[in-house]
Amino acid sequence: MLLNCEIVALCDFHPERREAARKDLGLSEAASYDDFDAFINHGMDAMIVANSFNEHAKYVLKCFERGIHVFCECIANGTMAEGVQLAVAAEKTSSIFFLAENYPQMKFNLEMQRVVKSGTLGKIIYAEGEYNHPVADDDVAFKKEYVFYENHWRNYCPRTYYITHSLGPVMRATGATPVTVSALEAFAPPAEENPSASYVGDRAAIITTMNNDGSIFRVTGCAAFGGHHNAYRICGTEGQIENLRGMGEKVMLRYNHWSKPEGKEEYNLYEPEWNDKDEEMIKNSGHGGGDFITVRMFVDCIKNGVQPEHPFDLHSALAMSSVAILGHRSALAGGKPFAIPDFRKEEDRKLYENDDLSPMYREDGTAPTLPSCSHPDYAPTEEQKQKFRDLLGIK
């Protein structure tokens, strides 16, 4: 029994995927549901909410009503109004909310956190986070696995929205929270001969935030330029640290000659060690070991009866979601800055309590109310969409 936890039930509307999960996880004894209301009444202490990207809040709220702890995939809320609803509900529940953001627990990001905490970089004034995940336009296997119906959220997800893999690690390392956001999106639509039902013609969003400690972040959402990589850089008044693209888990820690601490060189290139009691388990888990560590952190919160630290707590999650949502609106407005609300404040709640705008289809079939792309009129051709339907066997 991993971490003294047992998976007692699972729920998915897609029967083949539900049964594949049972098999992959060895859950022959676990109950299986296609109806969430029956599932939530099965009897459980905590739930992993990992349904469609923009549809988490509805189910988190139901968990809050029952005092069930929540391990919530990213992002927390798909609309600004849902962010208000989560903040209000959190004040009335005993549930622990943990944002399931695993990239801060990659080895090089843990090392950046350690170095920042040591103080040798001085005051942190700038950080970068890039989550770059290009997929070939003609990658049929990816479309079948990850975009398996025409109105799937990936076909409508703006480039700012999938934000937590770039923003989460720099928030964790620095302790800073964004207070304003500005963004621009780079338009480069897929080739017309390939099957596609995507209304997202952008390949990247370049997002800039001013933070509550005066520092500045430059991050992407889920970008698709150049070569695949996850890259992070933390810069202070006395030095900087970054993981190096194309060099695995190595980091470069740099100082000026007048500011290098005792025992360090100006240039320090090395691969950090785990130094963790669960190292073997970590090495065998996904996302560079981050999956196991993130779950362990959640279980520790439950055992200790405490909410998680920044940036895994609810209000950090709401700030990240706001960067995602308002970043896209900034791009649509030519880079106009938007203030990031703090939903602990009543005045900020009133600004957004009725803001249900979304670029994605809702679970109930409600159509998008915002464009998904920096070129608002962009759409796949009828030929592309028909090829996509043919690919998935859609009549």
CSV table of C-alpha atoms in Angstrom, one decimal:
chain,number,residue,atom,x,y,z
A,1,MET,CA,0.0,0.0,0.0
A,2,LEU,CA,1.8,3.1,-1.3
A,3,LEU,CA,2.2,5.9,1.3
A,4,ASN,CA,-0.4,4.0,3.4
A,5,CYS,CA,-3.1,5.0,0.9
A,6,GLU,CA,-5.5,2.8,-1.0
A,7,ILE,CA,-7.4,3.6,-4.2
A,8,VAL,CA,-11.0,2.5,-3.5
A,9,ALA,CA,-12.8,3.8,-6.6
A,10,LEU,CA,-12.4,5.6,-9.9
A,11,CYS,CA,-14.7,7.5,-12.2
A,12,ASP,CA,-14.6,8.3,-15.9
A,13,PHE,CA,-17.3,8.9,-18.5
A,14,HIS,CA,-15.1,7.1,-21.1
A,15,PRO,CA,-15.5,3.3,-20.5
A,16,GLU,CA,-12.4,2.2,-22.4
A,17,ARG,CA,-10.2,4.7,-20.6
A,18,ARG,CA,-11.7,3.8,-17.2
A,19,GLU,CA,-11.0,0.1,-17.7
A,20,ALA,CA,-7.5,0.9,-19.0
A,21,ALA,CA,-6.8,2.8,-15.8
A,22,ARG,CA,-8.1,-0.2,-13.7
A,23,LYS,CA,-5.7,-2.5,-15.5
A,24,ASP,CA,-2.7,-0.1,-15.6
A,25,LEU,CA,-3.0,0.6,-11.8
A,26,GLY,CA,-3.8,-2.9,-10.8
A,27,LEU,CA,-7.2,-1.9,-9.4
A,28,SER,CA,-9.2,-5.1,-10.0
A,29,GLU,CA,-10.9,-4.7,-6.6
A,30,ALA,CA,-11.6,-1.0,-6.9
A,31,ALA,CA,-15.2,0.2,-7.7
A,32,SER,CA,-15.7,1.8,-11.0
A,33,TYR,CA,-18.2,4.5,-11.9
A,34,ASP,CA,-19.4,6.6,-14.8
A,35,ASP,CA,-21.6,8.8,-12.7
A,36,PHE,CA,-19.8,11.3,-10.4
A,37,ASP,CA,-22.6,11.7,-7.9
A,38,ALA,CA,-22.6,8.0,-7.3
A,39,PHE,CA,-18.8,8.0,-7.2
A,40,ILE,CA,-18.4,10.8,-4.6
A,41,ASN,CA,-20.8,8.9,-2.3
A,42,HIS,CA,-18.7,5.7,-2.4
A,43,GLY,CA,-16.8,6.6,0.7
A,44,MET,CA,-13.3,8.2,0.5
A,45,ASP,CA,-11.0,10.6,2.4
A,46,ALA,CA,-9.5,12.3,-0.6
A,47,MET,CA,-10.0,12.6,-4.3
A,48,ILE,CA,-7.8,13.2,-7.3
A,49,VAL,CA,-9.6,15.6,-9.6
A,50,ALA,CA,-8.2,15.0,-13.1
A,51,ASN,CA,-11.0,15.4,-15.5
A,52,SER,CA,-11.0,17.9,-18.4
A,53,PHE,CA,-8.6,20.7,-18.0
A,54,ASN,CA,-11.2,23.5,-17.7
A,55,GLU,CA,-13.8,21.6,-15.7
A,56,HIS,CA,-12.2,21.0,-12.3
A,57,ALA,CA,-14.0,23.6,-10.2
A,58,LYS,CA,-17.4,22.0,-10.3
A,59,TYR,CA,-16.1,18.7,-8.8
A,60,VAL,CA,-13.8,20.4,-6.3
A,61,LEU,CA,-16.8,22.3,-5.0
A,62,LYS,CA,-18.7,19.1,-4.5
A,63,CYS,CA,-15.7,17.7,-2.5
A,64,PHE,CA,-15.6,20.8,-0.4
A,65,GLU,CA,-19.3,20.3,0.5
A,66,ARG,CA,-18.5,16.9,1.8
A,67,GLY,CA,-15.2,17.6,3.5
A,68,ILE,CA,-13.2,15.4,1.1
A,69,HIS,CA,-9.6,16.4,0.5
A,70,VAL,CA,-8.7,17.4,-3.0
A,71,PHE,CA,-5.6,16.7,-5.2
A,72,CYS,CA,-6.6,19.0,-8.1
A,73,GLU,CA,-5.0,18.8,-11.5
A,74,CYS,CA,-4.0,22.1,-13.1
A,75,ILE,CA,-5.6,24.7,-13.4
A,76,ALA,CA,-8.0,25.1,-10.5
A,77,ASN,CA,-10.7,27.1,-12.2
A,78,GLY,CA,-11.6,27.5,-15.8
A,79,THR,CA,-13.3,30.8,-15.4
A,80,MET,CA,-12.9,33.8,-13.1
A,81,ALA,CA,-16.3,33.3,-11.6
A,82,GLU,CA,-15.3,29.7,-10.6
A,83,GLY,CA,-12.3,31.2,-8.8
A,84,VAL,CA,-14.6,33.3,-6.7
A,85,GLN,CA,-16.8,30.3,-6.0
A,86,LEU,CA,-13.8,28.2,-4.9
A,87,ALA,CA,-12.5,31.0,-2.6
A,88,VAL,CA,-15.9,31.4,-0.9
A,89,ALA,CA,-16.4,27.6,-0.5
A,90,ALA,CA,-12.9,27.1,0.9
A,91,GLU,CA,-13.9,29.3,3.9
A,92,LYS,CA,-16.6,26.9,4.8
A,93,THR,CA,-14.9,23.5,4.4
A,94,SER,CA,-12.6,21.2,6.3
A,95,SER,CA,-11.1,20.0,3.0
A,96,ILE,CA,-7.4,20.3,2.2
A,97,PHE,CA,-6.9,21.6,-1.3
A,98,PHE,CA,-3.6,20.7,-3.0
A,99,LEU,CA,-2.8,21.8,-6.5
A,100,ALA,CA,-1.2,18.8,-8.3
A,101,GLU,CA,1.6,20.7,-9.9
A,102,ASN,CA,4.5,18.3,-10.2
A,103,TYR,CA,7.3,20.3,-12.0
A,104,PRO,CA,8.6,22.1,-8.9
A,105,GLN,CA,9.6,18.7,-7.6
A,106,MET,CA,11.9,17.9,-10.5
A,107,LYS,CA,15.5,17.5,-9.3
A,108,PHE,CA,16.9,20.6,-10.9
A,109,ASN,CA,14.0,22.7,-9.6
A,110,LEU,CA,14.4,21.4,-6.1
A,111,GLU,CA,18.1,22.4,-6.4
A,112,MET,CA,17.1,25.9,-7.5
A,113,GLN,CA,14.8,26.2,-4.4
A,114,ARG,CA,17.7,25.1,-2.2
A,115,VAL,CA,20.1,27.6,-3.6
A,116,VAL,CA,17.6,30.5,-3.4
A,117,LYS,CA,16.9,29.6,0.2
A,118,SER,CA,20.6,29.6,1.0
A,119,GLY,CA,20.6,33.4,0.3
A,120,THR,CA,23.7,33.4,-1.9
A,121,LEU,CA,21.8,34.8,-4.9
A,122,GLY,CA,20.8,37.9,-3.0
A,123,LYS,CA,17.5,39.5,-3.5
A,124,ILE,CA,15.6,37.7,-6.3
A,125,ILE,CA,14.5,40.1,-9.0
A,126,TYR,CA,13.8,38.0,-12.1
A,127,ALA,CA,12.9,34.5,-13.1
A,128,GLU,CA,12.0,32.6,-16.2
A,129,GLY,CA,10.0,29.5,-16.8
A,130,GLU,CA,9.5,27.7,-20.1
A,131,TYR,CA,7.3,24.6,-20.6
A,132,ASN,CA,7.9,23.8,-24.3
A,133,HIS,CA,6.1,20.8,-25.7
A,134,PRO,CA,5.8,20.9,-29.5
A,135,VAL,CA,3.9,18.1,-31.2
A,136,ALA,CA,4.2,17.4,-34.9
A,137,ASP,CA,1.3,18.6,-37.0
A,138,ASP,CA,0.9,15.1,-38.5
A,139,ASP,CA,1.3,13.2,-35.2
A,140,VAL,CA,-1.8,11.0,-35.6
A,141,ALA,CA,-1.1,8.9,-32.5
A,142,PHE,CA,-1.0,12.0,-30.3
A,143,LYS,CA,-4.4,13.2,-31.6
A,144,LYS,CA,-6.0,9.8,-31.0
A,145,GLU,CA,-4.6,9.6,-27.5
A,146,TYR,CA,-5.0,13.1,-26.3
A,147,VAL,CA,-7.6,14.9,-28.5
A,148,PHE,CA,-10.1,12.2,-28.8
A,149,TYR,CA,-13.3,14.1,-29.7
A,150,GLU,CA,-13.9,17.2,-31.8
A,151,ASN,CA,-14.7,19.7,-29.0
A,152,HIS,CA,-12.0,18.4,-26.8
A,153,TRP,CA,-10.5,21.2,-24.6
A,154,ARG,CA,-7.1,20.9,-26.3
A,155,ASN,CA,-8.7,22.1,-29.5
A,156,TYR,CA,-9.7,25.4,-27.8
A,157,CYS,CA,-7.0,25.9,-25.1
A,158,PRO,CA,-5.2,29.2,-25.5
A,159,ARG,CA,-1.5,29.2,-25.2
A,160,THR,CA,-1.5,31.1,-21.9
A,161,TYR,CA,-3.9,28.6,-20.2
A,162,TYR,CA,-1.7,25.6,-19.5
A,163,ILE,CA,0.4,27.8,-17.2
A,164,THR,CA,1.4,25.8,-14.1
A,165,HIS,CA,4.3,23.9,-15.4
A,166,SER,CA,6.1,27.1,-16.3
A,167,LEU,CA,4.8,29.4,-13.5
A,168,GLY,CA,4.6,26.9,-10.6
A,169,PRO,CA,8.4,26.2,-10.3
A,170,VAL,CA,9.4,29.9,-10.3
A,171,MET,CA,6.7,30.7,-7.7
A,172,ARG,CA,7.9,27.8,-5.6
A,173,ALA,CA,11.6,28.8,-5.8
A,174,THR,CA,11.1,32.5,-5.1
A,175,GLY,CA,8.0,32.6,-2.9
A,176,ALA,CA,6.5,35.3,-5.1
A,177,THR,CA,2.9,35.6,-6.4
A,178,PRO,CA,1.9,37.6,-9.6
A,179,VAL,CA,-0.1,40.8,-9.1
A,180,THR,CA,-0.2,41.9,-12.8
A,181,VAL,CA,0.0,40.1,-16.1
A,182,SER,CA,0.7,41.1,-19.7
A,183,ALA,CA,1.1,38.6,-22.6
A,184,LEU,CA,1.5,38.3,-26.3
A,185,GLU,CA,0.9,35.2,-28.4
A,186,ALA,CA,2.8,34.1,-31.5
A,187,PHE,CA,0.6,33.0,-34.4
A,188,ALA,CA,1.8,30.0,-36.5
A,189,PRO,CA,-1.1,27.7,-37.4
A,190,PRO,CA,-0.7,24.0,-38.4
A,191,ALA,CA,-0.1,23.0,-41.9
A,192,GLU,CA,-3.4,22.8,-43.9
A,193,GLU,CA,-2.9,19.3,-45.2
A,194,ASN,CA,-2.9,17.7,-41.7
A,195,PRO,CA,-6.0,16.6,-39.7
A,196,SER,CA,-7.0,19.2,-37.2
A,197,ALA,CA,-10.0,20.6,-35.3
A,198,SER,CA,-7.9,23.1,-33.3
A,199,TYR,CA,-9.0,26.7,-33.1
A,200,VAL,CA,-5.6,27.6,-31.5
A,201,GLY,CA,-3.3,28.9,-34.3
A,202,ASP,CA,-0.8,30.2,-31.8
A,203,ARG,CA,2.4,28.3,-31.0
A,204,ALA,CA,3.4,30.2,-27.9
A,205,ALA,CA,2.4,32.8,-25.3
A,206,ILE,CA,5.1,35.0,-23.8
A,207,ILE,CA,3.8,36.1,-20.4
A,208,THR,CA,5.3,38.7,-18.1
A,209,THR,CA,4.2,39.2,-14.5
A,210,MET,CA,5.0,41.8,-11.9
A,211,ASN,CA,5.0,40.1,-8.5
A,212,ASN,CA,4.1,41.0,-4.9
A,213,ASP,CA,7.7,41.3,-3.9
A,214,GLY,CA,8.7,43.5,-6.8
A,215,SER,CA,10.3,40.8,-8.9
A,216,ILE,CA,9.4,40.0,-12.5
A,217,PHE,CA,8.7,36.7,-14.2
A,218,ARG,CA,8.8,35.8,-17.9
A,219,VAL,CA,7.0,32.5,-18.5
A,220,THR,CA,5.2,30.6,-21.2
A,221,GLY,CA,2.0,28.6,-21.0
A,222,CYS,CA,2.4,25.4,-23.0
A,223,ALA,CA,4.6,26.5,-25.8
A,224,ALA,CA,5.4,24.7,-29.1
A,225,PHE,CA,8.5,26.4,-30.5
A,226,GLY,CA,12.0,25.0,-31.2
A,227,GLY,CA,13.0,21.8,-29.4
A,228,HIS,CA,11.1,20.1,-26.5
A,229,HIS,CA,12.4,21.4,-23.1
A,230,ASN,CA,11.6,22.6,-19.6
A,231,ALA,CA,13.8,25.5,-18.7
A,232,TYR,CA,14.0,27.6,-15.6
A,233,ARG,CA,16.2,30.5,-14.5
A,234,ILE,CA,16.3,32.4,-11.2
A,235,CYS,CA,18.3,35.7,-11.0
A,236,GLY,CA,19.2,37.7,-7.9
A,237,THR,CA,21.3,40.7,-7.2
A,238,GLU,CA,24.4,38.5,-6.4
A,239,GLY,CA,24.0,35.5,-8.7
A,240,GLN,CA,21.8,33.2,-10.8
A,241,ILE,CA,21.0,29.5,-11.3
A,242,GLU,CA,19.4,27.8,-14.3
A,243,ASN,CA,19.0,24.3,-15.7
A,244,LEU,CA,20.6,24.1,-19.1
A,245,ARG,CA,18.6,23.1,-22.2
A,246,GLY,CA,19.8,19.9,-23.7
A,247,MET,CA,21.9,18.9,-20.7
A,248,GLY,CA,19.6,16.7,-18.8
A,249,GLU,CA,19.3,17.6,-15.1
A,250,LYS,CA,22.4,19.7,-14.9
A,251,VAL,CA,22.3,23.2,-13.4
A,252,MET,CA,24.6,26.2,-13.9
A,253,LEU,CA,25.1,28.3,-10.7
A,254,ARG,CA,26.9,31.5,-11.5
A,255,TYR,CA,28.2,34.4,-9.4
A,256,ASN,CA,30.3,37.5,-10.2
A,257,HIS,CA,33.8,37.3,-9.0
A,258,TRP,CA,33.1,39.9,-6.2
A,259,SER,CA,30.0,38.1,-4.9
A,260,LYS,CA,30.9,34.4,-5.1
A,261,PRO,CA,30.5,32.7,-1.7
A,262,GLU,CA,33.3,30.8,0.0
A,263,GLY,CA,33.7,27.4,-1.6
A,264,LYS,CA,32.1,28.3,-4.9
A,265,GLU,CA,33.5,29.2,-8.3
A,266,GLU,CA,32.2,31.9,-10.6
A,267,TYR,CA,30.8,29.1,-12.8
A,268,ASN,CA,29.5,25.9,-11.1
A,269,LEU,CA,28.1,23.3,-13.5
A,270,TYR,CA,26.8,20.1,-11.8
A,271,GLU,CA,24.0,17.6,-11.5
A,272,PRO,CA,22.3,17.8,-8.1
A,273,GLU,CA,21.7,14.7,-6.0
A,274,TRP,CA,18.3,13.6,-4.7
A,275,ASN,CA,19.4,13.1,-1.1
A,276,ASP,CA,15.9,11.7,-0.4
A,277,LYS,CA,14.9,8.6,1.7
A,278,ASP,CA,12.5,7.6,-1.1
A,279,GLU,CA,15.0,8.0,-3.9
A,280,GLU,CA,14.3,4.7,-5.6
A,281,MET,CA,10.6,5.3,-5.6
A,282,ILE,CA,11.2,8.8,-7.0
A,283,LYS,CA,13.4,7.6,-9.8
A,284,ASN,CA,10.7,5.2,-10.9
A,285,SER,CA,7.9,7.7,-11.0
A,286,GLY,CA,6.9,10.1,-13.8
A,287,HIS,CA,7.8,13.6,-14.7
A,288,GLY,CA,11.4,13.4,-13.4
A,289,GLY,CA,10.4,12.1,-10.1
A,290,GLY,CA,7.9,14.9,-9.5
A,291,ASP,CA,4.8,12.7,-9.5
A,292,PHE,CA,5.7,10.7,-6.4
A,293,ILE,CA,7.0,13.6,-4.4
A,294,THR,CA,3.9,15.7,-5.2
A,295,VAL,CA,1.6,12.9,-4.0
A,296,ARG,CA,3.8,12.4,-0.9
A,297,MET,CA,3.4,16.1,-0.1
A,298,PHE,CA,-0.4,15.9,-0.4
A,299,VAL,CA,-0.5,12.8,1.9
A,300,ASP,CA,1.7,14.6,4.4
A,301,CYS,CA,-0.8,17.5,4.5
A,302,ILE,CA,-3.6,15.2,5.2
A,303,LYS,CA,-1.7,13.4,7.9
A,304,ASN,CA,-0.8,16.7,9.6
A,305,GLY,CA,-4.1,18.3,9.0
A,306,VAL,CA,-2.6,21.4,7.3
A,307,GLN,CA,-3.1,23.2,4.0
A,308,PRO,CA,-0.1,23.1,1.7
A,309,GLU,CA,2.5,25.7,1.3
A,310,HIS,CA,2.8,28.2,-1.5
A,311,PRO,CA,2.3,27.6,-4.4
A,312,PHE,CA,0.2,24.5,-3.9
A,313,ASP,CA,-2.5,26.1,-1.7
A,314,LEU,CA,-5.8,27.2,-3.1
A,315,HIS,CA,-5.0,31.0,-3.3
A,316,SER,CA,-1.8,30.3,-5.2
A,317,ALA,CA,-3.7,28.1,-7.5
A,318,LEU,CA,-6.3,30.8,-8.1
A,319,ALA,CA,-3.5,33.3,-8.8
A,320,MET,CA,-2.0,30.9,-11.4
A,321,SER,CA,-5.4,30.4,-13.0
A,322,SER,CA,-5.9,34.1,-13.1
A,323,VAL,CA,-2.6,34.6,-14.9
A,324,ALA,CA,-3.7,31.9,-17.4
A,325,ILE,CA,-7.1,33.5,-18.0
A,326,LEU,CA,-6.2,37.2,-17.9
A,327,GLY,CA,-3.0,36.6,-19.8
A,328,HIS,CA,-5.0,35.5,-22.8
A,329,ARG,CA,-7.3,38.5,-22.5
A,330,SER,CA,-4.1,40.6,-22.4
A,331,ALA,CA,-2.9,39.0,-25.6
A,332,LEU,CA,-6.3,39.6,-27.2
A,333,ALA,CA,-6.0,43.3,-26.2
A,334,GLY,CA,-2.5,43.7,-27.6
A,335,GLY,CA,-0.6,43.1,-24.4
A,336,LYS,CA,-2.7,45.3,-22.1
A,337,PRO,CA,-1.8,44.6,-18.4
A,338,PHE,CA,-4.4,43.1,-16.1
A,339,ALA,CA,-4.4,43.1,-12.3
A,340,ILE,CA,-4.4,39.6,-10.7
A,341,PRO,CA,-7.2,39.5,-8.2
A,342,ASP,CA,-6.9,38.2,-4.6
A,343,PHE,CA,-10.1,36.4,-4.0
A,344,ARG,CA,-9.7,36.7,-0.3
A,345,LYS,CA,-10.8,40.3,-0.8
A,346,GLU,CA,-14.5,41.1,-1.2
A,347,GLU,CA,-13.8,43.9,-3.7
A,348,ASP,CA,-11.9,41.5,-6.0
A,349,ARG,CA,-14.7,38.9,-5.7
A,350,LYS,CA,-17.3,41.4,-6.9
A,351,LEU,CA,-15.2,42.2,-9.9
A,352,TYR,CA,-15.4,38.7,-11.2
A,353,GLU,CA,-18.3,36.9,-9.5
A,354,ASN,CA,-20.3,36.9,-12.7
A,355,ASP,CA,-17.4,36.5,-15.2
A,356,ASP,CA,-18.1,33.1,-16.9
A,357,LEU,CA,-16.2,33.9,-20.1
A,358,SER,CA,-14.4,30.9,-21.5
A,359,PRO,CA,-12.6,30.0,-24.8
A,360,MET,CA,-13.5,26.3,-24.4
A,361,TYR,CA,-16.6,24.2,-24.6
A,362,ARG,CA,-18.3,23.4,-21.3
A,363,GLU,CA,-19.2,20.0,-20.0
A,364,ASP,CA,-22.9,20.8,-20.7
A,365,GLY,CA,-22.2,21.7,-24.3
A,366,THR,CA,-22.1,25.4,-23.9
A,367,ALA,CA,-20.1,26.9,-26.7
A,368,PRO,CA,-17.0,29.1,-26.2
A,369,THR,CA,-17.6,32.8,-25.4
A,370,LEU,CA,-14.0,33.9,-26.1
A,371,PRO,CA,-11.7,33.3,-29.1
A,372,SER,CA,-9.0,30.7,-28.5
A,373,CYS,CA,-6.4,32.5,-30.6
A,374,SER,CA,-4.6,35.8,-30.9
A,375,HIS,CA,-6.2,35.9,-34.4
A,376,PRO,CA,-9.8,35.8,-33.3
A,377,ASP,CA,-11.2,34.7,-36.7
A,378,TYR,CA,-8.8,31.8,-37.1
A,379,ALA,CA,-10.4,28.4,-37.6
A,380,PRO,CA,-9.3,25.0,-39.1
A,381,THR,CA,-10.6,24.5,-42.6
A,382,GLU,CA,-13.5,22.2,-43.3
A,383,GLU,CA,-11.0,19.8,-45.0
A,384,GLN,CA,-8.9,19.7,-41.9
A,385,LYS,CA,-11.8,19.0,-39.6
A,386,GLN,CA,-13.1,16.3,-41.9
A,387,LYS,CA,-9.7,14.6,-41.8
A,388,PHE,CA,-9.8,14.9,-38.0
A,389,ARG,CA,-13.2,13.2,-37.9
A,390,ASP,CA,-12.1,10.5,-40.3
A,391,LEU,CA,-9.0,9.9,-38.1
A,392,LEU,CA,-11.2,9.4,-35.0
A,393,GLY,CA,-13.9,7.5,-36.8
A,394,ILE,CA,-16.5,10.3,-36.2
A,395,LYS,CA,-19.5,10.3,-38.6
